[in-house]
Amino acid sequence: MIKSADVVVIGGGSIGCATAYNLARLGFKNVVVLEKGYICRGSTGRCAAGIRQQWGTEMNCLISRYSIRHFEVMNESLEYDGDVEFRQNGYLMVSYSQKEAAMLKENLKLHEKLGIPVRFLSVDDVKEIVPVINTERIVASTICMEDGQANPFKVTDAYYRAAGRLGVKFYTYTEVTGFKKEGEKITAVVTDKGEIATSAVVNATGPYAKFISAMLGHDLPVEPERHQIVVTEPLDPFLRPLVMNFFHNSYCQQVLNGSVLAGYGNPDEPKGINYDCSWQFIKELAAKIVDQFPVMKEVNIVRQWSGHYGISPDGQPVLGTVPGVEGYYLALGCGKGFMLSPMIGELIAQCVAGQDTTLPIGILNVRRFKKGELIVEPAVV
Amino acid sequence: MSDKTIICRCEDLTVEEIREWISKGYHGLEEIKRASRIGMGACQGRTCRRHLIAELARANQKKPADIGLSTFRPPTKPLKFGAFTGVDQDD
Ligand SMILES: Cc1cc2nc3c(=O)[nH]c(=O)nc-3n(C[C@H](O)[C@H](O)[C@H](O)COP(=O)(O)OP(=O)(O)OC[C@H]3O[C@@H](n4cnc5c(N)ncnc54)[C@H](O)[C@@H]3O)c2cc1C
């Protein structure tokens, strides 16, 4: 293994690969990525890969908006020899209650201010766009046709390959087990395969981030939370926008090969790493999905699996430097890290290089949790 | 097996295509599955897994037993959403 590096990125998911690529692009010659398994082993390889701008905080909206601009040209900009399968089929947000409708209205004001093309739909519009949807209880809905999906394996692969061409070294099956410090300064990363001397470390381990922080004596309030999901047999196209339902806390989307991905957030899910699948989940999900799309009753589920969100206290990403640990940077998307990865990669690379960042990431510094300056994201599922 | 033989019927992949993925550097079962979709279809690898393991073993010069297995996940066979609704809500 290499003896020293300018920057060590921990984590081979979408954010780690995007950050490494951007670091190399900014001129860092000796960038290393450490991944304890294989590329995409973490949440990135387990996510629904939906991409939306319809958030409720300005930073979530902006990072997503800028990321979409990257997704739109990704095959070319990363000179990918495949297709990252970015498709702008839209996101339809559905509410069954006045309270959720009020949240959608509030969010819409923000979207208008930021120039994000979101519009309110009548129930008739909804029926026209998604003929198979049960509109009985719909109170309000919004749609953004710039939102969509991409293939998480391909996006990560595109960054991985582009970074490799720029000289980034990837060590898979290499686990970070500790660090060496002098005072507050990081001097080396310790792995199960040896040590790498470095003064800059990017933590892009998604749901595992707090374990890395703990090795540095930093208490990070981002908790892993299991999210389960199912995929169906492939079907002819019938569900164009992804449908997110705030009453059911669920999403349902058809992807490029015709399969439908569906899942929901369980408010009682205990925190911690857990890759098990539960029967209860499929049962509850089935009720939620069949209520919304009665035709789904006849559709076969072929697989269920689980991954994790990293849950931050305000539902926003945690980005940038860490007070008290010099040379340590957090690159955490917190539950939406796939869709934000192109821009988080760019912002963190700028931050490590000491440049001005394209967006003001100071607001998303980890310090905010100590200071209690939280702007809570309302539109999570 | 000849190169054009279909190895994964669900995703319509030939032996040749799988060898190409291996030569691009996808050496593990989990990696090649994510890259090519082999084993991700309706049968969840029940038909192709054995052949894929043989290919990987050959390419990596390992014994098939050392290639490992990808995780088996529920349901064990495809099940309709409808099979989970309308059943006793409390059990
Ligand atoms: C069911 C589900 C659905 C989701 N749907 C969406 C969605 O629609 N849209 C969206 O944007 N997001 C979604 N997410 C969230 C998204 O998956 C994550 O936010 C995102 O993938 C995080 O990417 P990452 O690169 O930060 O982390 P990961 O992809 O988790 O990568 C972190 C990597 O770090 C490695 N690692 C951990 N510890 C160590 C160590 N000590 N040493 C070396 N390596 C280590 C891990 O092996 C892992 O590969 C979903 C998540 C789940 C589970």
Short mmCIF file of C-alpha atoms and ligand atoms in Angstrom, two decimals:
data_model
loop_
_atom_site.label_atom_id
_atom_site.label_comp_id
_atom_site.label_asym_id
_atom_site.label_seq_id
_atom_site.Cartn_x
_atom_site.Cartn_y
_atom_site.Cartn_z
CA MET A 1 0.00 0.00 0.00
CA ILE A 2 1.06 3.57 -0.65
CA LYS A 3 2.98 5.23 2.24
CA SER A 4 1.58 8.75 2.08
CA ALA A 5 -1.18 10.78 0.43
CA ASP A 6 -2.22 14.41 0.04
CA VAL A 7 -5.81 13.49 0.85
CA VAL A 8 -7.38 10.23 2.05
CA VAL A 9 -11.08 9.78 1.30
CA ILE A 10 -12.79 7.11 3.42
CA GLY A 11 -15.73 5.38 1.73
CA GLY A 12 -16.27 4.09 -1.81
CA GLY A 13 -19.87 5.19 -2.28
CA SER A 14 -21.23 7.90 -4.56
CA ILE A 15 -19.96 10.70 -2.31
CA GLY A 16 -16.47 9.26 -1.76
CA CYS A 17 -15.97 8.63 -5.49
CA ALA A 18 -17.36 12.06 -6.48
CA THR A 19 -15.15 13.79 -3.90
CA ALA A 20 -12.02 11.93 -5.03
CA TYR A 21 -12.72 12.85 -8.66
CA ASN A 22 -13.20 16.51 -7.80
CA LEU A 23 -10.04 16.60 -5.66
CA ALA A 24 -8.02 15.22 -8.57
CA ARG A 25 -9.61 17.73 -10.92
CA LEU A 26 -8.58 20.57 -8.63
CA GLY A 27 -4.99 19.38 -8.98
CA PHE A 28 -4.40 17.13 -5.97
CA LYS A 29 -1.85 14.64 -7.26
CA ASN A 30 -1.96 11.98 -4.62
CA VAL A 31 -5.53 11.13 -3.62
CA VAL A 32 -6.40 7.77 -2.06
CA VAL A 33 -9.84 6.23 -1.47
CA LEU A 34 -10.18 3.53 1.19
CA GLU A 35 -13.19 1.21 1.10
CA LYS A 36 -13.68 -1.64 3.54
CA GLY A 37 -15.68 -3.68 1.03
CA TYR A 38 -16.18 -3.13 -2.68
CA ILE A 39 -17.27 0.05 -4.50
CA CYS A 40 -21.00 0.63 -3.84
CA ARG A 41 -21.16 -1.81 -0.93
CA GLY A 42 -22.79 0.80 1.29
CA SER A 43 -26.05 2.71 1.02
CA THR A 44 -25.32 3.86 -2.52
CA GLY A 45 -25.67 0.31 -3.83
CA ARG A 46 -28.90 -0.16 -1.85
CA CYS A 47 -30.77 3.08 -2.49
CA ALA A 48 -33.79 3.92 -4.62
CA ALA A 49 -31.70 6.49 -6.50
CA GLY A 50 -34.49 9.04 -6.75
CA ILE A 51 -33.33 12.58 -7.48
CA ARG A 52 -35.52 15.51 -6.43
CA GLN A 53 -35.34 19.23 -5.84
CA GLN A 54 -38.62 19.40 -3.96
CA TRP A 55 -37.16 19.87 -0.50
CA GLY A 56 -38.15 22.20 2.30
CA THR A 57 -34.81 23.83 3.15
CA GLU A 58 -32.88 26.15 0.90
CA MET A 59 -29.62 24.20 1.06
CA ASN A 60 -31.23 20.84 0.28
CA CYS A 61 -32.95 22.44 -2.71
CA LEU A 62 -29.82 24.17 -3.95
CA ILE A 63 -27.39 21.26 -3.58
CA SER A 64 -29.90 19.09 -5.37
CA ARG A 65 -30.53 21.69 -8.09
CA TYR A 66 -26.82 22.03 -8.81
CA SER A 67 -26.42 18.24 -8.71
CA ILE A 68 -29.12 17.81 -11.35
CA ARG A 69 -27.15 20.11 -13.62
CA HIS A 70 -24.24 17.67 -13.20
CA PHE A 71 -26.41 14.57 -13.78
CA GLU A 72 -27.75 16.09 -17.00
CA VAL A 73 -24.30 16.09 -18.62
CA MET A 74 -22.64 13.32 -16.62
CA ASN A 75 -22.04 10.80 -19.41
CA GLU A 76 -20.08 13.46 -21.29
CA SER A 77 -18.42 15.32 -18.45
CA LEU A 78 -17.08 12.10 -16.89
CA GLU A 79 -16.41 10.59 -20.34
CA TYR A 80 -18.31 7.50 -19.30
CA ASP A 81 -18.39 4.63 -21.77
CA GLY A 82 -21.76 3.47 -20.42
CA ASP A 83 -24.94 5.35 -19.46
CA VAL A 84 -25.58 6.58 -15.93
CA GLU A 85 -29.28 6.25 -16.82
CA PHE A 86 -30.31 9.68 -15.60
CA ARG A 87 -33.96 10.15 -16.57
CA GLN A 88 -36.07 13.19 -15.74
CA ASN A 89 -39.41 11.48 -15.28
CA GLY A 90 -40.41 13.76 -12.43
CA TYR A 91 -41.41 13.44 -8.78
CA LEU A 92 -45.03 13.65 -7.76
CA MET A 93 -45.56 14.58 -4.10
CA VAL A 94 -48.93 13.55 -2.74
CA SER A 95 -50.66 14.53 0.51
CA TYR A 96 -53.83 13.19 2.09
CA SER A 97 -54.21 15.83 4.83
CA GLN A 98 -54.46 19.59 5.16
CA LYS A 99 -51.34 19.60 7.31
CA GLU A 100 -49.21 17.90 4.65
CA ALA A 101 -50.81 20.11 2.00
CA ALA A 102 -49.71 23.16 3.99
CA MET A 103 -46.14 21.84 3.99
CA LEU A 104 -46.25 21.37 0.20
CA LYS A 105 -47.52 24.96 -0.18
CA GLU A 106 -44.80 26.28 2.08
CA ASN A 107 -42.15 24.36 0.11
CA LEU A 108 -43.56 25.63 -3.17
CA LYS A 109 -42.90 29.23 -2.08
CA LEU A 110 -39.27 28.30 -1.52
CA HIS A 111 -39.07 26.55 -4.90
CA GLU A 112 -40.49 29.60 -6.65
CA LYS A 113 -37.93 31.80 -4.94
CA LEU A 114 -35.09 29.50 -6.07
CA GLY A 115 -36.41 29.11 -9.61
CA ILE A 116 -37.19 25.38 -9.25
CA PRO A 117 -40.02 24.49 -11.67
CA VAL A 118 -42.56 22.93 -9.29
CA ARG A 119 -46.29 23.23 -9.82
CA PHE A 120 -49.49 22.38 -8.02
CA LEU A 121 -51.71 19.77 -9.63
CA SER A 122 -55.45 19.30 -9.50
CA VAL A 123 -56.72 15.80 -8.82
CA ASP A 124 -57.66 15.57 -12.51
CA ASP A 125 -54.10 16.44 -13.49
CA VAL A 126 -52.80 13.72 -11.18
CA LYS A 127 -55.13 11.17 -12.73
CA GLU A 128 -54.00 12.17 -16.18
CA ILE A 129 -50.31 11.90 -15.35
CA VAL A 130 -50.64 8.65 -13.36
CA PRO A 131 -53.80 6.90 -14.59
CA VAL A 132 -53.30 3.97 -12.17
CA ILE A 133 -53.28 6.12 -9.03
CA ASN A 134 -56.11 6.07 -6.51
CA THR A 135 -57.03 9.74 -6.08
CA GLU A 136 -59.76 9.22 -3.45
CA ARG A 137 -57.95 10.77 -0.51
CA ILE A 138 -55.62 13.17 -2.29
CA VAL A 139 -55.84 16.68 -0.83
CA ALA A 140 -52.95 18.30 -2.67
CA SER A 141 -50.03 17.38 -4.87
CA THR A 142 -47.05 19.00 -6.53
CA ILE A 143 -44.84 17.88 -9.37
CA CYS A 144 -41.40 18.79 -10.70
CA MET A 145 -40.59 17.32 -14.08
CA GLU A 146 -36.86 18.09 -13.75
CA ASP A 147 -36.65 15.57 -10.90
CA GLY A 148 -35.98 11.93 -11.71
CA GLN A 149 -33.67 9.01 -11.16
CA ALA A 150 -30.32 7.54 -12.16
CA ASN A 151 -28.55 4.22 -11.79
CA PRO A 152 -26.50 4.42 -8.57
CA PHE A 153 -24.00 1.72 -9.64
CA LYS A 154 -23.34 3.46 -12.93
CA VAL A 155 -23.05 6.96 -11.44
CA THR A 156 -20.54 5.72 -8.87
CA ASP A 157 -18.72 3.70 -11.52
CA ALA A 158 -18.51 6.79 -13.74
CA TYR A 159 -16.87 8.81 -10.93
CA TYR A 160 -14.66 5.87 -9.97
CA ARG A 161 -13.36 5.47 -13.50
CA ALA A 162 -12.94 9.20 -14.14
CA ALA A 163 -11.07 9.55 -10.83
CA GLY A 164 -8.88 6.56 -11.70
CA ARG A 165 -7.92 8.18 -15.00
CA LEU A 166 -6.84 11.29 -13.08
CA GLY A 167 -4.56 9.18 -10.90
CA VAL A 168 -6.70 8.55 -7.81
CA LYS A 169 -5.79 5.27 -6.12
CA PHE A 170 -8.55 3.06 -4.77
CA TYR A 171 -7.91 0.44 -2.11
CA THR A 172 -10.92 -1.84 -1.69
CA TYR A 173 -11.24 -4.42 1.10
CA THR A 174 -9.22 -2.00 3.23
CA GLU A 175 -10.78 -0.89 6.49
CA VAL A 176 -9.88 2.23 8.43
CA THR A 177 -9.33 1.23 12.05
CA GLY A 178 -7.82 4.36 13.59
CA PHE A 179 -5.76 7.52 13.16
CA LYS A 180 -2.55 9.11 14.34
CA LYS A 181 -2.60 12.69 15.53
CA GLU A 182 -0.17 15.31 16.78
CA GLY A 183 -2.16 17.60 19.02
CA GLU A 184 -5.28 18.44 17.04
CA LYS A 185 -3.65 17.59 13.69
CA ILE A 186 -4.22 14.35 11.80
CA THR A 187 -0.90 12.82 10.71
CA ALA A 188 -1.86 9.34 9.47
CA VAL A 189 -4.72 6.97 8.74
CA VAL A 190 -4.41 3.47 10.15
CA THR A 191 -5.97 0.55 8.24
CA ASP A 192 -6.02 -3.22 8.53
CA LYS A 193 -3.52 -3.25 5.63
CA GLY A 194 -1.08 -0.65 6.97
CA GLU A 195 -0.70 3.07 7.56
CA ILE A 196 -0.89 6.07 5.23
CA ALA A 197 0.68 9.36 6.30
CA THR A 198 -1.60 12.29 5.46
CA SER A 199 -2.75 15.62 6.80
CA ALA A 200 -6.21 15.61 5.19
CA VAL A 201 -9.02 13.09 5.61
CA VAL A 202 -12.51 13.19 4.10
CA ASN A 203 -15.12 11.10 5.92
CA ALA A 204 -17.52 9.87 3.23
CA THR A 205 -18.69 6.75 5.05
CA GLY A 206 -22.39 7.65 4.98
CA PRO A 207 -24.18 5.83 7.81
CA TYR A 208 -20.85 4.71 9.33
CA ALA A 209 -19.59 8.29 9.74
CA LYS A 210 -19.97 8.46 13.51
CA PHE A 211 -17.71 5.44 13.97
CA ILE A 212 -14.92 7.20 12.05
CA SER A 213 -15.49 10.40 14.05
CA ALA A 214 -15.31 8.41 17.28
CA MET A 215 -11.81 7.18 16.26
CA LEU A 216 -10.81 10.87 16.19
CA GLY A 217 -12.42 11.68 19.52
CA HIS A 218 -15.23 13.57 17.78
CA ASP A 219 -18.83 13.01 18.80
CA LEU A 220 -20.89 13.14 15.60
CA PRO A 221 -24.69 13.21 15.99
CA VAL A 222 -25.45 11.39 12.71
CA GLU A 223 -27.11 8.05 13.43
CA PRO A 224 -27.46 5.07 11.07
CA GLU A 225 -31.09 4.11 10.52
CA ARG A 226 -32.14 1.05 8.55
CA HIS A 227 -34.40 1.56 5.53
CA GLN A 228 -35.86 -1.42 3.72
CA ILE A 229 -36.98 -1.59 0.11
CA VAL A 230 -38.39 -4.06 -2.42
CA VAL A 231 -38.08 -4.49 -6.17
CA THR A 232 -40.64 -6.10 -8.47
CA GLU A 233 -40.51 -8.04 -11.69
CA PRO A 234 -40.09 -5.78 -14.75
CA LEU A 235 -43.32 -4.34 -16.19
CA ASP A 236 -44.22 -2.27 -19.22
CA PRO A 237 -43.92 1.46 -18.48
CA PHE A 238 -46.98 2.57 -16.46
CA LEU A 239 -45.69 4.79 -13.68
CA ARG A 240 -43.81 7.76 -14.99
CA PRO A 241 -43.07 10.14 -12.17
CA LEU A 242 -41.90 8.70 -8.87
CA VAL A 243 -44.79 9.01 -6.42
CA MET A 244 -43.98 10.09 -2.89
CA ASN A 245 -46.84 9.95 -0.42
CA PHE A 246 -46.49 11.85 2.85
CA PHE A 247 -49.42 10.13 4.50
CA HIS A 248 -47.93 6.71 3.89
CA ASN A 249 -44.37 7.98 4.24
CA SER A 250 -43.71 5.96 1.09
CA TYR A 251 -42.24 6.17 -2.39
CA CYS A 252 -42.87 4.09 -5.47
CA GLN A 253 -40.98 4.43 -8.74
CA GLN A 254 -40.55 2.49 -11.93
CA VAL A 255 -36.96 2.32 -13.13
CA LEU A 256 -35.44 1.94 -16.57
CA ASN A 257 -35.61 -1.86 -16.82
CA GLY A 258 -39.32 -1.75 -15.91
CA SER A 259 -38.99 -2.91 -12.29
CA VAL A 260 -40.75 -0.95 -9.57
CA LEU A 261 -38.85 0.08 -6.45
CA ALA A 262 -40.91 0.82 -3.35
CA GLY A 263 -40.24 1.55 0.28
CA TYR A 264 -41.34 3.58 3.28
CA GLY A 265 -39.76 5.17 6.32
CA ASN A 266 -40.61 3.48 9.60
CA PRO A 267 -40.86 6.16 12.31
CA ASP A 268 -40.15 3.54 15.02
CA GLU A 269 -37.00 2.15 13.43
CA PRO A 270 -34.28 1.81 16.09
CA LYS A 271 -30.94 3.50 15.32
CA GLY A 272 -27.96 1.32 14.44
CA ILE A 273 -26.50 -0.81 11.65
CA ASN A 274 -28.82 -3.68 10.75
CA TYR A 275 -29.02 -5.37 7.35
CA ASP A 276 -31.85 -7.77 8.23
CA CYS A 277 -35.12 -7.83 6.30
CA SER A 278 -38.44 -8.01 8.10
CA TRP A 279 -41.67 -9.63 7.08
CA GLN A 280 -43.60 -6.87 8.84
CA PHE A 281 -42.05 -4.37 6.44
CA ILE A 282 -43.36 -6.10 3.31
CA LYS A 283 -46.78 -6.43 4.89
CA GLU A 284 -47.07 -2.77 5.77
CA LEU A 285 -45.55 -1.70 2.48
CA ALA A 286 -47.98 -3.84 0.51
CA ALA A 287 -50.95 -2.16 2.22
CA LYS A 288 -49.52 1.29 1.46
CA ILE A 289 -48.73 0.51 -2.17
CA VAL A 290 -51.97 -1.30 -2.99
CA ASP A 291 -53.96 1.57 -1.44
CA GLN A 292 -52.28 3.99 -3.83
CA PHE A 293 -52.03 1.74 -6.90
CA PRO A 294 -54.64 -1.04 -6.85
CA VAL A 295 -53.05 -2.62 -9.97
CA MET A 296 -49.95 -3.38 -7.94
CA LYS A 297 -51.88 -6.16 -6.19
CA GLU A 298 -51.03 -8.48 -9.08
CA VAL A 299 -47.36 -7.53 -9.32
CA ASN A 300 -44.62 -9.87 -8.08
CA ILE A 301 -42.01 -8.75 -5.58
CA VAL A 302 -38.70 -10.47 -6.42
CA ARG A 303 -36.40 -9.15 -3.73
CA GLN A 304 -36.32 -7.22 -0.49
CA TRP A 305 -33.17 -5.72 1.03
CA SER A 306 -32.02 -3.06 3.44
CA GLY A 307 -29.54 -0.23 3.76
CA HIS A 308 -29.21 2.86 5.92
CA TYR A 309 -29.79 6.57 6.03
CA GLY A 310 -27.42 8.65 8.12
CA ILE A 311 -29.87 10.68 10.19
CA SER A 312 -28.76 14.18 11.19
CA PRO A 313 -30.73 16.13 13.79
CA ASP A 314 -32.16 18.52 11.15
CA GLY A 315 -32.34 16.22 8.10
CA GLN A 316 -29.74 18.28 6.26
CA PRO A 317 -26.26 17.24 5.08
CA VAL A 318 -23.20 17.75 7.29
CA LEU A 319 -20.36 19.27 5.29
CA GLY A 320 -16.90 20.66 5.83
CA THR A 321 -14.39 21.11 8.62
CA VAL A 322 -14.66 19.84 12.18
CA PRO A 323 -13.72 22.07 15.11
CA GLY A 324 -10.97 20.50 17.20
CA VAL A 325 -9.67 18.08 14.55
CA GLU A 326 -7.39 19.73 12.02
CA GLY A 327 -7.43 18.22 8.53
CA TYR A 328 -10.75 16.41 9.02
CA TYR A 329 -13.67 17.00 6.64
CA LEU A 330 -17.21 15.61 6.71
CA ALA A 331 -18.97 14.78 3.42
CA LEU A 332 -22.32 13.43 4.54
CA GLY A 333 -25.53 13.59 2.53
CA CYS A 334 -27.71 12.29 5.38
CA GLY A 335 -30.47 10.23 3.81
CA LYS A 336 -30.27 11.80 0.35
CA GLY A 337 -26.59 11.39 -0.32
CA PHE A 338 -26.97 9.79 -3.70
CA MET A 339 -28.87 12.64 -5.34
CA LEU A 340 -26.58 15.22 -3.71
CA SER A 341 -23.31 13.42 -4.44
CA PRO A 342 -22.22 15.34 -7.57
CA MET A 343 -22.40 18.66 -5.74
CA ILE A 344 -21.17 17.42 -2.35
CA GLY A 345 -18.10 16.06 -4.16
CA GLU A 346 -17.47 19.45 -5.73
CA LEU A 347 -18.06 21.45 -2.55
CA ILE A 348 -15.89 19.28 -0.33
CA ALA A 349 -13.02 19.27 -2.82
CA GLN A 350 -13.18 23.09 -2.92
CA CYS A 351 -13.24 23.19 0.86
CA VAL A 352 -10.19 20.89 1.18
CA ALA A 353 -8.37 23.02 -1.42
CA GLY A 354 -9.10 26.15 0.62
CA GLN A 355 -11.10 27.69 -2.23
CA ASP A 356 -14.38 29.58 -2.07
CA THR A 357 -17.20 27.06 -2.35
CA THR A 358 -19.86 27.32 -5.07
CA LEU A 359 -22.56 27.23 -2.36
CA PRO A 360 -22.26 28.56 1.20
CA ILE A 361 -21.59 25.32 3.06
CA GLY A 362 -20.74 27.07 6.32
CA ILE A 363 -24.44 26.76 7.22
CA LEU A 364 -24.07 22.98 7.08
CA ASN A 365 -21.00 22.75 9.31
CA VAL A 366 -21.26 20.26 12.17
CA ARG A 367 -20.89 23.16 14.62
CA ARG A 368 -24.56 24.00 14.11
CA PHE A 369 -25.64 21.10 16.34
CA LYS A 370 -23.71 22.47 19.33
CA LYS A 371 -24.96 25.97 18.69
CA GLY A 372 -28.53 24.73 18.22
CA GLU A 373 -28.91 26.56 14.88
CA LEU A 374 -31.13 24.00 13.23
CA ILE A 375 -33.26 24.54 10.17
CA VAL A 376 -35.25 21.32 10.08
CA GLU A 377 -36.07 19.63 6.75
CA PRO A 378 -39.80 18.79 6.82
CA ALA A 379 -40.11 16.80 3.58
CA VAL A 380 -38.38 13.53 4.45
CA VAL A 381 -39.63 10.00 3.82
CA MET B 1 -20.06 -23.12 -22.81
CA SER B 2 -19.82 -21.21 -26.06
CA ASP B 3 -19.48 -17.45 -25.84
CA LYS B 4 -22.96 -16.61 -27.06
CA THR B 5 -24.65 -18.96 -24.60
CA ILE B 6 -27.15 -17.13 -22.41
CA ILE B 7 -25.89 -17.35 -18.85
CA CYS B 8 -28.60 -15.23 -17.17
CA ARG B 9 -32.00 -15.70 -18.72
CA CYS B 10 -33.81 -13.04 -16.70
CA GLU B 11 -31.44 -10.26 -17.72
CA ASP B 12 -30.54 -11.72 -21.10
CA LEU B 13 -26.76 -11.86 -20.58
CA THR B 14 -24.35 -14.05 -22.53
CA VAL B 15 -21.18 -15.73 -21.29
CA GLU B 16 -19.23 -13.40 -23.55
CA GLU B 17 -20.74 -10.34 -21.90
CA ILE B 18 -19.95 -11.66 -18.44
CA ARG B 19 -16.34 -12.38 -19.44
CA GLU B 20 -16.14 -8.81 -20.69
CA TRP B 21 -17.29 -7.45 -17.30
CA ILE B 22 -14.71 -9.67 -15.58
CA SER B 23 -11.98 -8.37 -17.87
CA LYS B 24 -13.03 -4.79 -17.00
CA GLY B 25 -12.08 -5.54 -13.41
CA TYR B 26 -15.32 -6.73 -11.79
CA HIS B 27 -13.88 -9.80 -10.08
CA GLY B 28 -16.29 -10.46 -7.20
CA LEU B 29 -19.78 -11.86 -7.24
CA GLU B 30 -21.30 -8.74 -5.66
CA GLU B 31 -19.40 -6.39 -7.94
CA ILE B 32 -20.30 -8.11 -11.18
CA LYS B 33 -23.92 -8.39 -10.10
CA ARG B 34 -24.15 -4.64 -9.55
CA ALA B 35 -22.36 -3.83 -12.79
CA SER B 36 -24.13 -6.22 -15.15
CA ARG B 37 -27.44 -7.01 -13.35
CA ILE B 38 -26.66 -10.74 -13.51
CA GLY B 39 -28.85 -12.55 -11.00
CA MET B 40 -31.04 -9.51 -10.31
CA GLY B 41 -34.08 -10.73 -12.27
CA ALA B 42 -37.14 -12.69 -11.35
CA CYS B 43 -35.29 -15.93 -10.51
CA GLN B 44 -32.76 -14.06 -8.33
CA GLY B 45 -29.81 -16.04 -9.59
CA ARG B 46 -31.21 -19.50 -9.10
CA THR B 47 -30.26 -20.48 -12.63
CA CYS B 48 -27.17 -18.43 -13.33
CA ARG B 49 -25.36 -18.33 -9.98
CA ARG B 50 -23.66 -21.69 -10.46
CA HIS B 51 -22.39 -20.76 -13.92
CA LEU B 52 -21.28 -17.32 -12.80
CA ILE B 53 -19.31 -18.81 -9.90
CA ALA B 54 -17.61 -21.18 -12.35
CA GLU B 55 -16.65 -18.25 -14.60
CA LEU B 56 -15.33 -16.19 -11.69
CA ALA B 57 -13.39 -19.15 -10.32
CA ARG B 58 -11.73 -19.67 -13.69
CA ALA B 59 -10.88 -15.99 -14.13
CA ASN B 60 -9.55 -15.59 -10.58
CA GLN B 61 -7.83 -19.01 -10.60
CA LYS B 62 -9.67 -19.98 -7.45
CA LYS B 63 -11.86 -22.89 -6.46
CA PRO B 64 -15.59 -22.28 -6.90
CA ALA B 65 -15.98 -22.79 -3.14
CA ASP B 66 -13.70 -19.80 -2.52
CA ILE B 67 -15.80 -17.38 -4.58
CA GLY B 68 -18.48 -17.16 -1.89
CA LEU B 69 -22.19 -16.55 -2.33
CA SER B 70 -24.23 -13.41 -2.66
CA THR B 71 -26.80 -12.81 0.07
CA PHE B 72 -30.07 -14.68 -0.18
CA ARG B 73 -32.93 -12.30 0.45
CA PRO B 74 -36.66 -12.74 0.88
CA PRO B 75 -39.02 -13.58 -0.67
CA THR B 76 -37.65 -17.00 -1.55
CA LYS B 77 -39.85 -17.02 -4.63
CA PRO B 78 -41.68 -14.09 -6.28
CA LEU B 79 -44.78 -13.11 -4.30
CA LYS B 80 -47.55 -10.71 -5.29
CA PHE B 81 -48.18 -7.52 -3.29
CA GLY B 82 -51.73 -8.80 -3.03
CA ALA B 83 -50.50 -11.84 -1.11
CA PHE B 84 -49.62 -9.52 1.77
CA THR B 85 -52.81 -7.47 1.92
CA GLY B 86 -56.16 -8.45 3.30
CA VAL B 87 -54.55 -10.96 5.67
CA ASP B 88 -55.07 -10.79 9.42
CA GLN B 89 -53.85 -7.32 10.42
CA ASP B 90 -52.72 -8.33 13.90
CA ASP B 91 -50.41 -11.26 13.39
C1 LIG C 1 -33.64 1.91 0.95
C2 LIG C 1 -32.93 3.21 0.69
C3 LIG C 1 -33.44 4.12 -0.23
C4 LIG C 1 -32.79 5.31 -0.48
N1 LIG C 1 -33.28 6.13 -1.45
C5 LIG C 1 -32.57 7.23 -1.81
C6 LIG C 1 -33.00 8.02 -2.91
O1 LIG C 1 -34.01 7.74 -3.54
N2 LIG C 1 -32.23 9.10 -3.25
C7 LIG C 1 -31.09 9.43 -2.55
O2 LIG C 1 -30.44 10.39 -2.90
N3 LIG C 1 -30.69 8.71 -1.49
C8 LIG C 1 -31.40 7.62 -1.10
N4 LIG C 1 -30.98 6.87 -0.04
C9 LIG C 1 -29.83 7.35 0.76
C10 LIG C 1 -28.53 7.09 0.04
O3 LIG C 1 -28.40 5.71 -0.20
C11 LIG C 1 -27.33 7.54 0.87
O4 LIG C 1 -27.53 8.80 1.42
C12 LIG C 1 -26.09 7.61 -0.01
O5 LIG C 1 -25.96 6.47 -0.81
C13 LIG C 1 -24.87 7.78 0.83
O6 LIG C 1 -23.74 7.69 -0.01
P1 LIG C 1 -22.33 7.75 0.62
O7 LIG C 1 -21.35 7.69 -0.48
O8 LIG C 1 -22.25 8.87 1.58
O9 LIG C 1 -22.26 6.45 1.57
P2 LIG C 1 -22.26 4.90 1.25
O10 LIG C 1 -22.72 4.58 -0.10
O11 LIG C 1 -22.92 4.23 2.40
O12 LIG C 1 -20.72 4.58 1.26
C14 LIG C 1 -19.97 4.58 2.45
C15 LIG C 1 -18.89 3.53 2.32
O13 LIG C 1 -17.99 3.64 3.41
C16 LIG C 1 -17.49 2.36 3.67
N5 LIG C 1 -16.94 2.33 5.02
C17 LIG C 1 -17.59 2.42 6.20
N6 LIG C 1 -16.74 2.33 7.23
C18 LIG C 1 -15.50 2.20 6.70
C19 LIG C 1 -14.19 2.06 7.26
N7 LIG C 1 -13.99 2.04 8.59
N8 LIG C 1 -13.14 1.94 6.42
C20 LIG C 1 -13.33 1.95 5.06
N9 LIG C 1 -14.53 2.07 4.49
C21 LIG C 1 -15.62 2.20 5.29
C22 LIG C 1 -18.70 1.45 3.50
O14 LIG C 1 -18.33 0.13 3.23
C23 LIG C 1 -19.43 2.11 2.34
O15 LIG C 1 -19.19 1.49 1.10
C24 LIG C 1 -31.61 5.65 0.24
C25 LIG C 1 -31.09 4.76 1.18
C26 LIG C 1 -31.72 3.54 1.39
C27 LIG C 1 -31.13 2.58 2.38
#
